[in-house]
Coordinates of C-alpha atoms and ligand atoms in Angstrom, one line a residue:
M445 CA 88.3 92.6 97.1
P446 CA 88.0 95.6 99.3
S447 CA 84.5 97.4 99.5
Y448 CA 86.3 100.8 98.9
T449 CA 87.3 101.0 95.4
G450 CA 88.7 104.6 95.0
L451 CA 88.3 107.1 92.3
D452 CA 89.7 105.7 88.9
F453 CA 88.1 108.1 86.4
Y454 CA 90.7 107.0 83.7
E455 CA 91.1 103.4 84.4
I456 CA 94.4 103.7 85.8
D457 CA 94.0 100.2 87.3
E458 CA 94.6 98.8 83.8
L459 CA 98.1 100.2 84.1
L460 CA 99.0 98.2 87.2
S461 CA 100.2 94.7 87.2
E462 CA 98.2 91.9 88.9
E463 CA 100.7 91.9 91.8
E464 CA 100.5 95.8 92.3
R465 CA 96.8 95.6 92.3
M466 CA 96.9 92.9 95.1
I467 CA 99.3 94.8 97.2
R468 CA 97.3 97.9 96.8
D469 CA 94.1 96.1 97.8
T470 CA 95.7 94.3 100.7
V471 CA 96.8 97.7 102.2
R472 CA 93.4 99.2 101.2
S473 CA 91.5 96.6 103.3
F474 CA 94.0 96.9 106.2
V475 CA 93.0 100.7 106.3
S476 CA 89.3 100.2 106.0
D477 CA 89.3 97.6 108.7
E478 CA 92.0 98.6 111.1
V479 CA 92.7 102.3 110.7
I480 CA 89.6 104.2 109.6
P481 CA 87.5 103.0 112.7
I482 CA 90.1 104.0 115.2
I483 CA 91.8 107.2 113.6
E484 CA 89.6 110.0 114.8
K485 CA 90.0 108.8 118.4
H486 CA 93.7 108.9 118.1
N487 CA 93.6 112.2 116.3
R488 CA 91.3 113.7 118.9
A489 CA 93.7 112.3 121.8
A490 CA 96.8 113.4 119.7
T491 CA 98.2 109.8 120.1
F492 CA 99.8 107.5 117.5
P493 CA 98.3 104.1 117.1
V494 CA 101.4 102.0 118.1
N495 CA 99.3 98.9 118.2
L496 CA 99.2 98.9 114.3
I497 CA 103.0 98.8 114.0
P498 CA 103.5 94.9 114.5
K499 CA 100.6 94.4 111.8
M500 CA 102.4 96.7 109.4
G501 CA 105.5 94.8 109.9
E502 CA 103.5 91.5 109.3
L503 CA 102.2 93.0 106.1
G504 CA 105.7 94.0 104.9
L505 CA 104.9 97.8 104.8
L506 CA 108.1 98.8 106.7
G507 CA 110.9 99.4 104.3
A508 CA 108.9 97.6 101.7
N509 CA 111.0 98.5 98.6
I510 CA 114.3 97.4 100.3
H511 CA 115.7 94.2 99.0
G512 CA 117.2 91.8 101.5
Y513 CA 117.5 92.1 105.5
G514 CA 113.9 90.7 105.9
C515 CA 112.4 93.4 103.9
A516 CA 109.5 92.9 101.4
G517 CA 111.7 93.9 98.2
L518 CA 108.8 95.4 96.2
S519 CA 109.0 97.7 93.3
H520 CA 108.9 101.4 94.0
T521 CA 105.6 101.5 92.2
S522 CA 104.2 99.1 94.6
Y523 CA 105.7 101.0 97.6
G524 CA 104.0 104.2 96.3
L525 CA 100.7 102.4 96.1
I526 CA 101.2 101.3 99.8
M527 CA 101.8 104.9 100.7
Q528 CA 98.7 106.0 98.8
E529 CA 96.5 103.6 100.7
L530 CA 98.0 104.4 104.2
E531 CA 97.5 108.0 103.6
R532 CA 93.9 107.6 102.7
G533 CA 93.7 106.4 106.3
D534 CA 95.8 109.3 107.8
S535 CA 98.9 111.2 106.9
G536 CA 100.3 110.5 110.4
L537 CA 100.4 106.7 109.6
R538 CA 101.9 107.3 106.2
S539 CA 104.5 109.7 107.9
F540 CA 105.3 106.9 110.4
V541 CA 105.9 104.4 107.5
S542 CA 107.8 106.9 105.4
V543 CA 110.3 107.9 108.2
Q544 CA 110.8 104.4 109.2
G545 CA 111.4 103.3 105.7
A546 CA 112.8 106.1 103.7
L547 CA 114.4 108.2 106.4
C548 CA 115.9 105.6 108.7
M549 CA 116.2 102.2 106.9
Y550 CA 117.2 103.7 103.7
P551 CA 120.1 105.7 105.0
I552 CA 121.3 102.5 107.1
L553 CA 121.1 100.6 103.8
T554 CA 122.8 103.0 101.7
F555 CA 125.4 104.6 104.0
G556 CA 125.7 101.9 106.8
S557 CA 128.2 99.2 107.6
E558 CA 127.2 95.5 107.2
Q559 CA 127.1 95.3 110.8
Q560 CA 124.6 98.3 111.1
K561 CA 122.4 96.8 108.5
E562 CA 122.2 93.3 110.0
A563 CA 121.6 95.1 113.6
W564 CA 118.9 97.3 112.5
L565 CA 117.0 96.4 109.2
P566 CA 115.5 93.1 109.9
R567 CA 114.2 94.4 113.3
M568 CA 112.8 97.6 111.7
A569 CA 111.0 95.6 108.9
R570 CA 109.3 93.7 111.4
G571 CA 108.3 96.9 113.5
E572 CA 110.4 95.6 116.6
A573 CA 112.5 98.6 116.3
I574 CA 111.5 102.2 115.4
G575 CA 113.6 104.9 113.7
C576 CA 113.6 108.6 113.3
F577 CA 115.3 111.1 111.1
G578 CA 116.9 114.3 112.8
L579 CA 117.8 117.0 110.3
T580 CA 115.8 120.1 111.1
E581 CA 116.9 122.2 114.0
P582 CA 115.0 125.2 115.7
D583 CA 116.9 127.7 113.4
H584 CA 117.5 125.7 110.5
G585 CA 114.5 124.2 108.4
S586 CA 114.7 125.0 104.7
D587 CA 118.5 125.6 104.9
P588 CA 119.9 122.4 106.7
G589 CA 123.3 123.3 105.5
G590 CA 123.4 125.9 108.3
M591 CA 122.9 123.3 111.0
E592 CA 124.6 123.9 114.4
T593 CA 124.7 120.3 115.7
R594 CA 128.3 119.3 115.9
A595 CA 130.0 115.9 116.3
R596 CA 133.4 116.4 117.7
R597 CA 136.1 113.6 117.2
D598 CA 137.2 112.3 120.7
G599 CA 139.4 109.5 120.7
K600 CA 137.7 106.5 118.9
G601 CA 134.3 108.1 118.9
F602 CA 132.4 111.5 118.7
V603 CA 130.9 113.7 121.1
L604 CA 127.5 115.2 119.9
N605 CA 126.1 118.5 120.9
G606 CA 123.0 120.3 119.5
N607 CA 119.2 120.2 119.1
K608 CA 116.9 118.8 116.4
S609 CA 113.3 119.8 116.1
W610 CA 110.0 118.7 114.7
I611 CA 111.2 115.1 114.6
T612 CA 108.6 112.5 113.5
N613 CA 108.7 109.3 115.8
G614 CA 111.3 111.2 117.9
S615 CA 110.4 110.0 121.4
I616 CA 109.2 106.6 120.4
A617 CA 112.3 105.8 118.3
D618 CA 114.9 103.1 119.4
V619 CA 117.4 104.7 116.9
A620 CA 117.8 108.1 115.5
V621 CA 119.6 108.9 112.4
V622 CA 121.1 112.3 113.3
W623 CA 122.9 114.7 111.0
A624 CA 125.8 116.7 112.4
K625 CA 128.9 118.5 111.2
D626 CA 132.2 116.9 112.1
D627 CA 135.4 118.8 112.8
A628 CA 136.0 119.5 109.3
G629 CA 132.5 120.9 108.8
T630 CA 131.3 117.9 106.7
V631 CA 127.8 116.7 107.5
R632 CA 127.9 113.2 108.6
G633 CA 125.0 110.8 109.8
F634 CA 125.1 109.1 113.0
L635 CA 123.0 106.4 114.7
V636 CA 122.0 107.5 118.1
E637 CA 120.3 104.7 120.1
K638 CA 117.6 105.5 122.6
G639 CA 119.0 105.7 126.3
T640 CA 122.4 107.0 125.2
P641 CA 123.5 109.2 127.9
G642 CA 123.3 112.9 127.0
F643 CA 120.5 112.1 124.5
T644 CA 116.9 113.3 125.6
T645 CA 113.6 113.8 123.7
R646 CA 110.5 115.9 124.5
D647 CA 107.3 115.7 122.4
I648 CA 105.8 118.7 120.8
T649 CA 102.2 119.1 121.9
G650 CA 99.5 121.6 120.7
K651 CA 99.8 120.6 117.0
F652 CA 96.6 121.2 114.8
A653 CA 98.1 118.9 112.1
L654 CA 99.4 115.3 112.0
K655 CA 97.9 114.9 115.6
A656 CA 98.0 111.1 115.3
S657 CA 101.7 111.3 114.8
V658 CA 104.6 111.7 117.3
T659 CA 106.6 114.9 116.7
S660 CA 109.6 115.6 119.1
E661 CA 112.5 117.5 119.9
L662 CA 115.9 115.8 120.2
A663 CA 118.6 117.2 122.4
F664 CA 122.2 116.2 122.6
Q665 CA 124.4 117.2 125.3
D666 CA 127.9 115.9 125.4
C667 CA 126.5 112.8 123.9
R668 CA 129.1 110.2 123.3
I669 CA 128.7 108.1 120.1
P670 CA 131.1 105.2 119.4
E671 CA 132.8 105.0 116.1
Q672 CA 130.8 102.0 114.9
N673 CA 127.6 104.2 115.0
L674 CA 128.9 106.7 112.4
L675 CA 127.2 105.9 109.1
P676 CA 130.3 105.5 107.2
G677 CA 129.2 106.2 103.7
T678 CA 127.8 109.6 104.6
T679 CA 129.8 112.3 102.9
G680 CA 128.0 115.6 103.2
L681 CA 124.4 117.3 103.1
K682 CA 123.8 115.4 100.0
S683 CA 123.5 112.2 101.8
A684 CA 120.8 113.6 103.9
L685 CA 119.0 115.0 100.9
M686 CA 119.1 111.6 99.1
C687 CA 117.0 110.3 102.0
L688 CA 114.6 113.1 101.6
T689 CA 114.2 112.3 97.8
Q690 CA 113.1 108.9 98.9
A691 CA 110.6 110.2 101.5
R692 CA 109.2 112.8 99.1
Y693 CA 108.6 110.2 96.5
G694 CA 106.2 108.4 98.8
I695 CA 104.6 111.6 99.8
A696 CA 103.8 112.2 96.1
W697 CA 101.8 109.0 96.3
G698 CA 100.4 109.5 99.7
A699 CA 98.8 112.8 98.8
V700 CA 96.8 111.0 96.1
G701 CA 95.3 108.8 98.9
A702 CA 94.4 111.7 101.1
A703 CA 92.8 113.4 98.2
Q704 CA 90.8 110.2 97.4
A705 CA 89.6 110.0 100.8
V706 CA 88.2 113.6 100.9
F707 CA 86.7 113.2 97.4
D708 CA 84.9 110.1 98.4
E709 CA 83.5 111.7 101.4
A710 CA 82.5 115.0 99.7
C711 CA 80.9 113.2 96.7
G712 CA 79.0 110.8 98.9
Y713 CA 77.9 113.6 101.1
A714 CA 76.7 115.8 98.0
K715 CA 74.5 113.1 96.8
A716 CA 72.9 112.4 100.3
R717 CA 72.6 116.0 101.6
T718 CA 69.4 117.9 100.5
Q719 CA 68.8 121.6 100.7
F720 CA 66.1 123.5 98.8
N721 CA 64.3 120.0 98.3
R722 CA 67.2 118.8 96.2
P723 CA 70.5 117.1 96.8
I724 CA 73.3 119.5 97.0
G725 CA 75.1 117.5 94.4
S726 CA 72.5 118.6 91.8
F727 CA 73.8 122.2 92.1
Q728 CA 76.2 123.3 89.4
L729 CA 78.6 124.9 91.9
V730 CA 78.9 121.9 94.0
Q731 CA 79.3 119.6 90.7
Q732 CA 82.3 122.2 89.7
K733 CA 83.9 121.5 93.0
L734 CA 83.6 117.7 92.6
A735 CA 84.7 117.9 88.9
W736 CA 87.7 120.0 89.8
M737 CA 88.7 117.4 92.5
A738 CA 88.3 114.3 90.3
T739 CA 90.3 116.1 87.5
E740 CA 93.1 116.9 89.7
I741 CA 93.2 113.7 91.5
T742 CA 93.5 111.9 88.0
K743 CA 96.3 114.1 86.9
A744 CA 98.1 113.4 90.2
Q745 CA 97.6 109.7 89.9
L746 CA 99.2 109.8 86.4
L747 CA 102.2 111.9 87.7
A748 CA 102.8 109.6 90.6
L749 CA 102.4 106.4 88.4
R750 CA 104.8 107.8 85.8
L751 CA 107.4 108.9 88.6
G752 CA 107.2 105.2 90.1
R753 CA 107.7 103.7 86.7
M754 CA 110.8 106.0 86.1
K755 CA 112.1 105.2 89.7
D756 CA 111.8 101.4 88.9
A757 CA 113.7 102.0 85.7
G758 CA 116.2 104.0 87.8
S759 CA 115.7 107.2 85.8
A760 CA 113.8 109.4 88.2
R761 CA 115.6 112.6 88.9
P762 CA 115.2 114.5 92.3
H763 CA 113.7 117.6 90.5
Q764 CA 111.1 115.2 89.1
V765 CA 110.3 114.0 92.7
S766 CA 110.0 117.6 93.7
M767 CA 107.4 118.5 91.1
A768 CA 105.4 115.5 92.1
K769 CA 105.6 116.3 95.8
M770 CA 104.8 119.9 95.2
N771 CA 101.9 119.5 92.8
N772 CA 100.3 116.4 94.5
V773 CA 100.2 117.9 98.1
W774 CA 98.8 121.2 96.7
M775 CA 96.3 119.4 94.8
A776 CA 95.3 117.3 97.8
L777 CA 95.1 120.3 100.1
E778 CA 92.9 122.1 97.6
C779 CA 90.7 119.0 97.5
A780 CA 90.5 118.9 101.2
R781 CA 89.5 122.6 101.5
L782 CA 86.9 122.1 98.8
G783 CA 85.5 118.9 100.4
R784 CA 85.4 120.7 103.7
D785 CA 83.4 123.4 102.1
V786 CA 80.8 120.8 100.3
L787 CA 80.3 119.3 103.8
G788 CA 79.3 122.7 105.3
A789 CA 79.2 122.8 109.0
N790 CA 79.8 119.3 109.1
G791 CA 83.0 119.6 107.5
T792 CA 84.3 121.4 110.5
H793 CA 83.6 118.4 112.9
D794 CA 85.9 115.3 113.3
E795 CA 82.9 113.0 112.7
Y796 CA 83.9 113.5 109.2
Q797 CA 87.4 113.0 107.6
V798 CA 87.7 116.2 105.5
G799 CA 88.9 118.5 108.3
R800 CA 91.5 116.1 109.6
H801 CA 93.0 115.5 106.2
M802 CA 92.9 119.2 105.5
C803 CA 94.8 120.0 108.6
N804 CA 97.3 117.1 108.1
L805 CA 98.1 118.3 104.7
E806 CA 99.1 121.7 105.7
A807 CA 101.9 120.1 107.5
V808 CA 102.7 117.7 104.6
K809 CA 102.9 120.7 102.4
T810 CA 105.7 122.2 104.8
Y811 CA 107.7 119.2 105.7
E812 CA 110.3 117.2 103.6
G813 CA 111.0 120.7 101.8
T814 CA 108.2 123.3 101.7
H815 CA 106.0 123.8 98.7
D816 CA 107.9 126.8 97.8
I817 CA 111.3 125.2 98.3
H818 CA 110.3 122.6 95.6
V819 CA 109.1 125.4 93.2
L820 CA 112.7 126.7 93.4
V821 CA 114.1 123.2 92.8
V822 CA 112.1 123.0 89.7
G823 CA 112.8 126.4 88.6
E824 CA 116.6 125.7 89.0
A825 CA 116.1 122.5 86.9
L826 CA 114.4 124.5 84.2
T827 CA 116.8 127.5 84.2
G828 CA 120.1 126.3 85.5
L829 CA 119.8 129.2 88.0
A830 CA 119.5 128.6 91.8
A831 CA 117.0 131.1 93.4
Y832 CA 117.2 129.8 97.0
A833 CA 119.6 132.6 98.5
Ligands
FAD998 P1 111.5 127.8 107.2 O1 112.6 127.2 106.6 O2 111.5 128.8 108.2 O3 110.5 128.4 106.2 C1 109.3 129.4 106.4 C2 108.8 129.8 105.2 O4 109.9 130.6 104.4 C3 108.2 128.7 104.2 O5 107.2 129.2 103.5 C4 109.4 128.6 103.3 O6 108.9 128.0 102.0 C5 110.0 129.9 103.1 N1 111.3 129.9 102.8 C6 112.5 129.6 103.3 N2 113.5 129.7 102.6 C7 113.1 130.2 101.4 C8 113.8 130.7 100.1 N3 115.1 130.6 100.0 N4 112.9 131.1 99.2 C9 111.6 131.3 99.3 N5 110.9 130.9 100.4 C10 111.7 130.5 101.4 N6 112.3 117.5 110.0 C11 113.1 116.4 110.2 O7 114.4 116.5 110.1 N7 112.7 115.2 110.6 C12 111.3 115.0 110.6 O8 111.1 113.7 111.0 C13 110.4 116.0 110.6 N8 109.1 115.8 110.6 C14 108.2 116.8 110.6 C15 106.9 116.7 111.0 C16 106.2 117.8 111.1 C17 104.7 117.5 111.6 C18 106.5 119.0 110.7 C19 105.6 120.2 110.7 C20 107.8 119.2 110.3 C21 108.7 118.1 110.2 N9 110.0 118.4 109.9 C22 110.9 117.2 110.2 C23 110.5 119.6 109.7 C24 110.2 120.2 108.4 O9 111.0 119.3 107.5 C25 110.6 121.6 108.3 O10 109.5 122.3 109.0 C26 110.6 122.1 107.0 O11 111.8 121.7 106.2 C27 110.6 123.7 106.7 O12 111.4 124.2 107.8 P2 110.9 125.4 108.8 O13 109.7 125.0 109.5 O14 112.0 125.9 109.6 O15 110.4 126.5 107.8

């Protein structure tokens, strides 16, 4: 049983199976023992803790909800609990696992040939091969349909030209799932392997969010892709969006973990820190902040769990995933801001976690569909009227 137990104000543990609690506790211990002690150092140095990748593979965390091909074959709810625990450590770590599983292994599984699945999935599950997902371009973020990257048919293969930006794991990836328009203007997915002539990467430096995560630009200049590297099942932008729905599901859970981390730190600090000869936790205004955080975390836990159960039953819809991503990341970011406030000046220093989570969550609010784009997805589901353009 891990020493950290997390906030469970509504006895949500009772709604989990014994197996789900065991998986959650295993990842919780891994994060307490191997992530928390090193993460600030990596965040300060802006490096990703690559040494954790083999261990995450051993624990079955990579592509954990994929069945077969050496993957753990867990339920979507168990997968969500894994994301929650990883993001308690750091959003960068959860991003790595999200991209590997939901944005690279999932498209290979769903749209790939048998040969592609055999070639990549077992190695990726073990952490021996790393993946990334290239959709965003310098001039096309929220509207990926406007992408300029082109895959021109040339004999038996394709020639790729274009640029992708803000790509998690970009420079450390062995394989990139790259989205490009073919000669007919249809968006297709391609597997671009590291070292392919004409494919280069450059890391984005100077981030104040997700510092312990690799973010890169990908460039393709007359990059020749063999026919067998086309993901044959991709049939348009909706294929890429299906991957994003998988990843957003994980984010909805992960945000709960980040919020739990900041609540835990803020509550502990409020009980220990004295001002005016009293613990600051005895002041009504501080209690109001803690009560708000605990209430919102509890609501977000229930939302994530219900979504997980629906996903396991095969009934979760993309707009429901959008609501959970939108709400839970907003909630976590507000908790992080309040937690930072409760810690006073110390909340601005990386000796404490609140500031790191707060900065990370600003990026999480933007990526995988911005908060406002998810508002519009929910609005469209409610009214039947699209308000994007
Ligand atoms: P824009 O689309 O330019 O949006 C700017 C603002 O305008 C936002 O507030 C947005 O909500 C608003 N806006 C845009 N359109 C509308 C509209 N119709 N109505 C109302 N408001 C609107 N991408 C990948 O492909 N792969 C990755 O691995 C990846 N990793 C990332 C990692 C990090 C750390 C970050 C920061 C980003 C990553 N991204 C990745 C990119 C991310 O998905 C995009 O940043 C995101 O989709 C938003 O695009 P944008 O930044 O171009 O913002």
